PDB file of C-alpha atoms in Angstrom:
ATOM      1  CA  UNK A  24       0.000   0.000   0.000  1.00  0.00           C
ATOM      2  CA  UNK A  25       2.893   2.356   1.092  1.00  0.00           C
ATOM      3  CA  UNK A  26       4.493   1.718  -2.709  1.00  0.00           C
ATOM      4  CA  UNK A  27       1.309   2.623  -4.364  1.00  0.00           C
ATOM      5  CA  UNK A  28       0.424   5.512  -2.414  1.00  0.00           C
ATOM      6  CA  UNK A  29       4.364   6.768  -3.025  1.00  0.00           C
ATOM      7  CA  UNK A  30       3.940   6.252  -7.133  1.00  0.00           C
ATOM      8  CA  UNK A  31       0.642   8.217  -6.822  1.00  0.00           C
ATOM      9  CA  UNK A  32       2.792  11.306  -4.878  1.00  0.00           C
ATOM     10  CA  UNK A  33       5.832  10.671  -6.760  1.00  0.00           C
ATOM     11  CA  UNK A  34       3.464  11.342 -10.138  1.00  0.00           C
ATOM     12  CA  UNK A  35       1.524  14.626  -8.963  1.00  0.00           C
ATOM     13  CA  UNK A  36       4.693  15.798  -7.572  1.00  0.00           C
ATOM     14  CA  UNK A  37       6.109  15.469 -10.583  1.00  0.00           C
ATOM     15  CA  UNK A  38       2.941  16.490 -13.035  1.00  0.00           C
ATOM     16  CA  UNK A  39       2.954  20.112 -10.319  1.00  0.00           C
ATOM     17  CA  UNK A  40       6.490  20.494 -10.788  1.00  0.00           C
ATOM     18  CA  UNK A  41       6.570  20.549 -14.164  1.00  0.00           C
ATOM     19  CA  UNK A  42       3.393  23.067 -14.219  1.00  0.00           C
ATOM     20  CA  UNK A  43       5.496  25.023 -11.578  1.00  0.00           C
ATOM     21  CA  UNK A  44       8.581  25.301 -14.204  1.00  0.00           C
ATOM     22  CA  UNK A  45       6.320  26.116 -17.334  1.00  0.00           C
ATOM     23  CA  UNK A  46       4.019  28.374 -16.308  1.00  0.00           C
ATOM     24  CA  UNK A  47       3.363  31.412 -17.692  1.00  0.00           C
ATOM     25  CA  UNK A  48       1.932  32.839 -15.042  1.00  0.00           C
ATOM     26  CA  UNK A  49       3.296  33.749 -11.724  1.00  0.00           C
ATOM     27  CA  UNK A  50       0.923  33.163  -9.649  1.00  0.00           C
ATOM     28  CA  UNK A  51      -0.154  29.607 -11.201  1.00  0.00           C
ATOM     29  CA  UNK A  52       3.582  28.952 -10.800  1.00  0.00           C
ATOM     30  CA  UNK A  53       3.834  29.436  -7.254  1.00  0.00           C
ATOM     31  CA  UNK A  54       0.274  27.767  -6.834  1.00  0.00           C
ATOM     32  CA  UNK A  55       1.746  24.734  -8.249  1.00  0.00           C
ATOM     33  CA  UNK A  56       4.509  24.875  -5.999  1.00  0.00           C
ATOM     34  CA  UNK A  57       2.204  25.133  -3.060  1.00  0.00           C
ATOM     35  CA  UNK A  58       0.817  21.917  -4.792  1.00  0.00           C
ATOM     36  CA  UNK A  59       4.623  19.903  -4.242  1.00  0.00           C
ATOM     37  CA  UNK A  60       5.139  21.329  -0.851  1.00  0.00           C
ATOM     38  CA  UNK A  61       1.932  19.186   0.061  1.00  0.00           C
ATOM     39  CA  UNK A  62       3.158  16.169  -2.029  1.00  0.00           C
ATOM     40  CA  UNK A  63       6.096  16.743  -0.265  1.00  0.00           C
ATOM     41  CA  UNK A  64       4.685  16.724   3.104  1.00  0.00           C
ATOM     42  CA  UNK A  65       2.845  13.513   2.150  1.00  0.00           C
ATOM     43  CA  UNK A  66       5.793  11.752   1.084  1.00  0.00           C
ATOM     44  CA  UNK A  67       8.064  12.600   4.829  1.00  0.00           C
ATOM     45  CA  UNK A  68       4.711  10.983   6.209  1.00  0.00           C
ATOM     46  CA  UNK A  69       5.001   7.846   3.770  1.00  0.00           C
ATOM     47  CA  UNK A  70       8.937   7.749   5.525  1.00  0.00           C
ATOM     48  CA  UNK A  71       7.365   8.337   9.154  1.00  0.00           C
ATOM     49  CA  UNK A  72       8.884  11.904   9.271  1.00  0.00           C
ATOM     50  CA  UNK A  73       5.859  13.166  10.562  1.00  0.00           C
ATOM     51  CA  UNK A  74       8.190  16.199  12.286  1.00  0.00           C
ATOM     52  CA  UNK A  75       9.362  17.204   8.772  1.00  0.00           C
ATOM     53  CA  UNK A  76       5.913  16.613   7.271  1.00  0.00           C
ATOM     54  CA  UNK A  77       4.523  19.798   9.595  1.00  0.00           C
ATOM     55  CA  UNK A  78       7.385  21.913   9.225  1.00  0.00           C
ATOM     56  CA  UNK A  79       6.833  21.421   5.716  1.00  0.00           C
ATOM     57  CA  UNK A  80       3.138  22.342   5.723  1.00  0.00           C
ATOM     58  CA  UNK A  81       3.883  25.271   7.748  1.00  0.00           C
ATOM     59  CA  UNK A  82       7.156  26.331   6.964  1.00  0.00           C
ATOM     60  CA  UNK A  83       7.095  26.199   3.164  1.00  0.00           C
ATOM     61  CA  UNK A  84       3.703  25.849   2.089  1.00  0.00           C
ATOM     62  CA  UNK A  85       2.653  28.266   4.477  1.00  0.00           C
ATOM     63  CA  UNK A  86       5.230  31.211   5.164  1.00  0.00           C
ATOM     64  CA  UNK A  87       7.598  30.999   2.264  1.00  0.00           C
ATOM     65  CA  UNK A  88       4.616  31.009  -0.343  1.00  0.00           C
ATOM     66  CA  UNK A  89       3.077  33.857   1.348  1.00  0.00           C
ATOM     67  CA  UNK A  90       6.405  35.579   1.027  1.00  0.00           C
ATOM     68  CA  UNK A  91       6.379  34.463  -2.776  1.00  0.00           C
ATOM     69  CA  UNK A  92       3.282  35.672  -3.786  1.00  0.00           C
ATOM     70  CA  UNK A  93       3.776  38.885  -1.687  1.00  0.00           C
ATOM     71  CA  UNK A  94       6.861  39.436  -3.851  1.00  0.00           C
ATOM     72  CA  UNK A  95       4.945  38.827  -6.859  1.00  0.00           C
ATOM     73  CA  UNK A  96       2.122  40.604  -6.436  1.00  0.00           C
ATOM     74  CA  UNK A  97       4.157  43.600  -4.893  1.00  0.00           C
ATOM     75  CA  UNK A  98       6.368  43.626  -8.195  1.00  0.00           C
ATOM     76  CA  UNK A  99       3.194  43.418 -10.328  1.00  0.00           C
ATOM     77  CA  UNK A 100       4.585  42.059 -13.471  1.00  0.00           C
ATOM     78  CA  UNK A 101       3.270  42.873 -16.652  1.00  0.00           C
ATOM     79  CA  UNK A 102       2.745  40.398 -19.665  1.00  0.00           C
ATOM     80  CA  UNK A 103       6.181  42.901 -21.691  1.00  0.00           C
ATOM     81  CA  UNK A 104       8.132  42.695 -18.797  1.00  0.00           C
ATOM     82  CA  UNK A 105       8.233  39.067 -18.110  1.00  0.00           C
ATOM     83  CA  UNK A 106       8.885  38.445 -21.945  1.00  0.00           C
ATOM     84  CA  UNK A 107      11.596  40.743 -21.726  1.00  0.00           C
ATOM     85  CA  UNK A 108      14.622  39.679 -20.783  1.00  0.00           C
ATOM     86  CA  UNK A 109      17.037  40.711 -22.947  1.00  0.00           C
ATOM     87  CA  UNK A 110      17.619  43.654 -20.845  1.00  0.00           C
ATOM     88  CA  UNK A 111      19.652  41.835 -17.855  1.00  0.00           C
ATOM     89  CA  UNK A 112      21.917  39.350 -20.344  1.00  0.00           C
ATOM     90  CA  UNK A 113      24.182  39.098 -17.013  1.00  0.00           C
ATOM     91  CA  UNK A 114      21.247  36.911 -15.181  1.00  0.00           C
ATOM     92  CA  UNK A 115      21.758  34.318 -17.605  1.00  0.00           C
ATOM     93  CA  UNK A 116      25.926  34.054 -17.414  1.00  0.00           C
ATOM     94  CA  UNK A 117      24.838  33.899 -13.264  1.00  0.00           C
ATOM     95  CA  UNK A 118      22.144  31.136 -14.086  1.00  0.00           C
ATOM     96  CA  UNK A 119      24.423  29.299 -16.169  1.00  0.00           C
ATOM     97  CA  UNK A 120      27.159  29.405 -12.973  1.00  0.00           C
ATOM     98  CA  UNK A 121      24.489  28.560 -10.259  1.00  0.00           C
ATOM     99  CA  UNK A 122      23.524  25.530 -12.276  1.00  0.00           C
ATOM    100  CA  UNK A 123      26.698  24.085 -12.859  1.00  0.00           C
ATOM    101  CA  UNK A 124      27.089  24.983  -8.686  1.00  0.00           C
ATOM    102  CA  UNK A 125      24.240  23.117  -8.170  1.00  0.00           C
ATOM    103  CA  UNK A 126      24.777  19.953 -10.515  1.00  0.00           C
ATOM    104  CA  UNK A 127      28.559  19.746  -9.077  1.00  0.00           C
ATOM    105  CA  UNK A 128      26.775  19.567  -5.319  1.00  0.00           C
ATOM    106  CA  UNK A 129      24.337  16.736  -6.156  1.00  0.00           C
ATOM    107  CA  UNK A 130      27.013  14.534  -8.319  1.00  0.00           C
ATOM    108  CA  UNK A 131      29.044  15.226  -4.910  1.00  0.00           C
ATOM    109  CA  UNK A 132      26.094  14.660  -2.427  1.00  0.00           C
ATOM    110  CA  UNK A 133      25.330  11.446  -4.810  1.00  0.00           C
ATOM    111  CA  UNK A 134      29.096  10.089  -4.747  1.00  0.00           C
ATOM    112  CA  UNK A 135      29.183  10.915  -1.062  1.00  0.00           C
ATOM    113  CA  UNK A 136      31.776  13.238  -1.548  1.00  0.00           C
ATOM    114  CA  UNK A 137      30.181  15.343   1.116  1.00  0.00           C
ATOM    115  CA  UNK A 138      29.127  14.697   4.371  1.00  0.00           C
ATOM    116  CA  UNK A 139      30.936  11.457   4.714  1.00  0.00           C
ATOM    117  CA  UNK A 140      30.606  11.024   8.396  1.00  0.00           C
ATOM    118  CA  UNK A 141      27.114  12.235   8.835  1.00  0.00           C
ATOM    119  CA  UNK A 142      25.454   9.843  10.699  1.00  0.00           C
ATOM    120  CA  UNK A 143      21.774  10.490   8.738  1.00  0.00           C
ATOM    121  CA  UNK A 144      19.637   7.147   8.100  1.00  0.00           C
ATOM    122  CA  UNK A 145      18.538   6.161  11.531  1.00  0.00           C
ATOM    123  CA  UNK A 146      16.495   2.609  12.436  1.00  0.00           C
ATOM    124  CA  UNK A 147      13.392   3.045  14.200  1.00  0.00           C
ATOM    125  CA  UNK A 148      15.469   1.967  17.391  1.00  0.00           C
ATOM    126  CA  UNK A 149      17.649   4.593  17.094  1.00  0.00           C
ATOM    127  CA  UNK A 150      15.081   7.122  16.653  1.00  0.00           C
ATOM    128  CA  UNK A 151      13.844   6.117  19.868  1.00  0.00           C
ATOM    129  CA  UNK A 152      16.906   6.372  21.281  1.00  0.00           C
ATOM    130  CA  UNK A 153      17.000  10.131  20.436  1.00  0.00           C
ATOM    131  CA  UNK A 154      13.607  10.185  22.427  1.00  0.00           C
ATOM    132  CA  UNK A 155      12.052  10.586  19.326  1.00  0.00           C
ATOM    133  CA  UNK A 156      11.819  12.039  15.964  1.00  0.00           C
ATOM    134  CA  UNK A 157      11.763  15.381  16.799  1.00  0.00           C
ATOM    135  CA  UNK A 158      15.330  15.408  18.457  1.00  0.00           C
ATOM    136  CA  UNK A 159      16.788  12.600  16.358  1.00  0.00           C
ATOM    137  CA  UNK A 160      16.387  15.803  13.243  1.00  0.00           C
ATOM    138  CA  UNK A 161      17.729  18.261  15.890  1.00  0.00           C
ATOM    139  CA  UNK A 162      20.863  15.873  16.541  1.00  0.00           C
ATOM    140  CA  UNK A 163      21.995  15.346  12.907  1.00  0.00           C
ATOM    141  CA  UNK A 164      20.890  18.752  11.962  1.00  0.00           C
ATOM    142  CA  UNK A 165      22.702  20.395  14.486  1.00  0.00           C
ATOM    143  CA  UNK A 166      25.636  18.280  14.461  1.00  0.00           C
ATOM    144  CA  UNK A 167      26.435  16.708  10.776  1.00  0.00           C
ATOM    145  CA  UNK A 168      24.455  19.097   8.675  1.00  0.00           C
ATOM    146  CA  UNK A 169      25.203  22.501  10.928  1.00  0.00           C
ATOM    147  CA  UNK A 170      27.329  24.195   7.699  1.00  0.00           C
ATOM    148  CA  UNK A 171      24.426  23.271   5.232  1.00  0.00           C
ATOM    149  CA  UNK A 172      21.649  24.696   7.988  1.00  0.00           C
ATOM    150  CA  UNK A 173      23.607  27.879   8.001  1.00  0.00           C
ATOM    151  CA  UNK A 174      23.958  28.060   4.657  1.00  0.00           C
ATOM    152  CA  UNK A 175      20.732  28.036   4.005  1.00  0.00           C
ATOM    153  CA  UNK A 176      19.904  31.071   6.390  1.00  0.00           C
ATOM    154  CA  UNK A 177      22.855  32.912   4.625  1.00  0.00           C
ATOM    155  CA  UNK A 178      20.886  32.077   1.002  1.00  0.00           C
ATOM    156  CA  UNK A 179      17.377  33.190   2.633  1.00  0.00           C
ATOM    157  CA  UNK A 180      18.770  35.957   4.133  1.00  0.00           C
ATOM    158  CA  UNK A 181      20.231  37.217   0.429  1.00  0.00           C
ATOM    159  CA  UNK A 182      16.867  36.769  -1.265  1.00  0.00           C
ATOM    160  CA  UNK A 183      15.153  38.844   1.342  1.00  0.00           C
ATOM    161  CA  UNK A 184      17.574  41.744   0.347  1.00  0.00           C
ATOM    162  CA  UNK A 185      17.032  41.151  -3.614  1.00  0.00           C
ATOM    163  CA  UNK A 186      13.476  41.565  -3.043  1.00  0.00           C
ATOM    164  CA  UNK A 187      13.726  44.584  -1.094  1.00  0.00           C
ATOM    165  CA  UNK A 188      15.976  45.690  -4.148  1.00  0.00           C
ATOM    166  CA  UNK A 189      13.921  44.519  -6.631  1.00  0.00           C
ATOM    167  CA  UNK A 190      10.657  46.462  -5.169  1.00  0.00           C
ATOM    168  CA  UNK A 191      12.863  49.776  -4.271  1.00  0.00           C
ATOM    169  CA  UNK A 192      11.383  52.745  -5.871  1.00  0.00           C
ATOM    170  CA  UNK A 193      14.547  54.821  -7.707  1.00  0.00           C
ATOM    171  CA  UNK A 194      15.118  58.466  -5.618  1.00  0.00           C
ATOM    172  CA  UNK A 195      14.719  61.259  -7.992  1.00  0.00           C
TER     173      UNK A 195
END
């Protein structure tokens, strides 16, 4: 049953993800994103995260979407603007550098070239050992994955001043 209902996820995650990336619209974009974050939360419930299933639900699909479509809505996009893009040619060199970032990170993560002695999958037994699930997250996270954590602050932390850029009104 648990393989069935993870191939029924697994497939809407994937169908919403691809109507996240090919939207035209901004809002249907991040509406379909809203739409993973669920799948998402579904599938750390499937794994018997149920600690990472709510902070899913309320982190991402909740805060972080209401940030999105705050953004969007506050930079009020127009049909010319988002076909535009010829005007900011250096996005796309930075795009083309993040992705190859990004792809050299996963072939690493997937090679275990990083994070060798984390000590991440844990047996139910040791998850009780932790006194549950709650602090068995809170030992690795804090412990093992404390650089990525951080990092991830530093990256959220960057986008809240682009959007504050983005939205500035030029002084005349």
């Amino acid at each position: 049953m648990e393989l069935i209902l993870f191939y029924i996820f697994g497939g809407i995650a994937i169908i919403a993800s691809l109507g996240l990336v090919t939207g035209k619209n901004p809002v249907h974009s991040a509406l379909f994103m809203v739409v993973v974050f669920f799948v998402v939360a579904a599938l750390f419930v499937l794994l018997g995260a149920e600690f990472l299933a709510a902070a899913q639900i309320l982190v991402y699909a909740g805060a972080i979407m209401v940030l999105f479509l705050f953004v969007i809505m506050l930079l009020r996009l127009q049909k010319e603007e988002l076909r535009n893009t010829s005007r900011h040619a250096f996005q796309k060199f930075f795009g083309i550098v993040l992705s190859l970032v990004f792809a050299f990170q996963v072939i690493m993560i997937f090679r275990g070239g990083f994070f060798k002695g984390a000590k991440g999958n844990f047996p139910p037994d040791a998850v009780k050992g932790f006194g549950g699930n709650t602090e068995a997250v809170a030992a690795v996270l804090f412990t093992d994955y404390l650089f990525p954590f951080e990092l991830t602050s530093a990256i959220l932390l960057m986008a809240m001043v682009g959007a504050v850029v983005l939205t500035k009104k030029e002084l005349k």
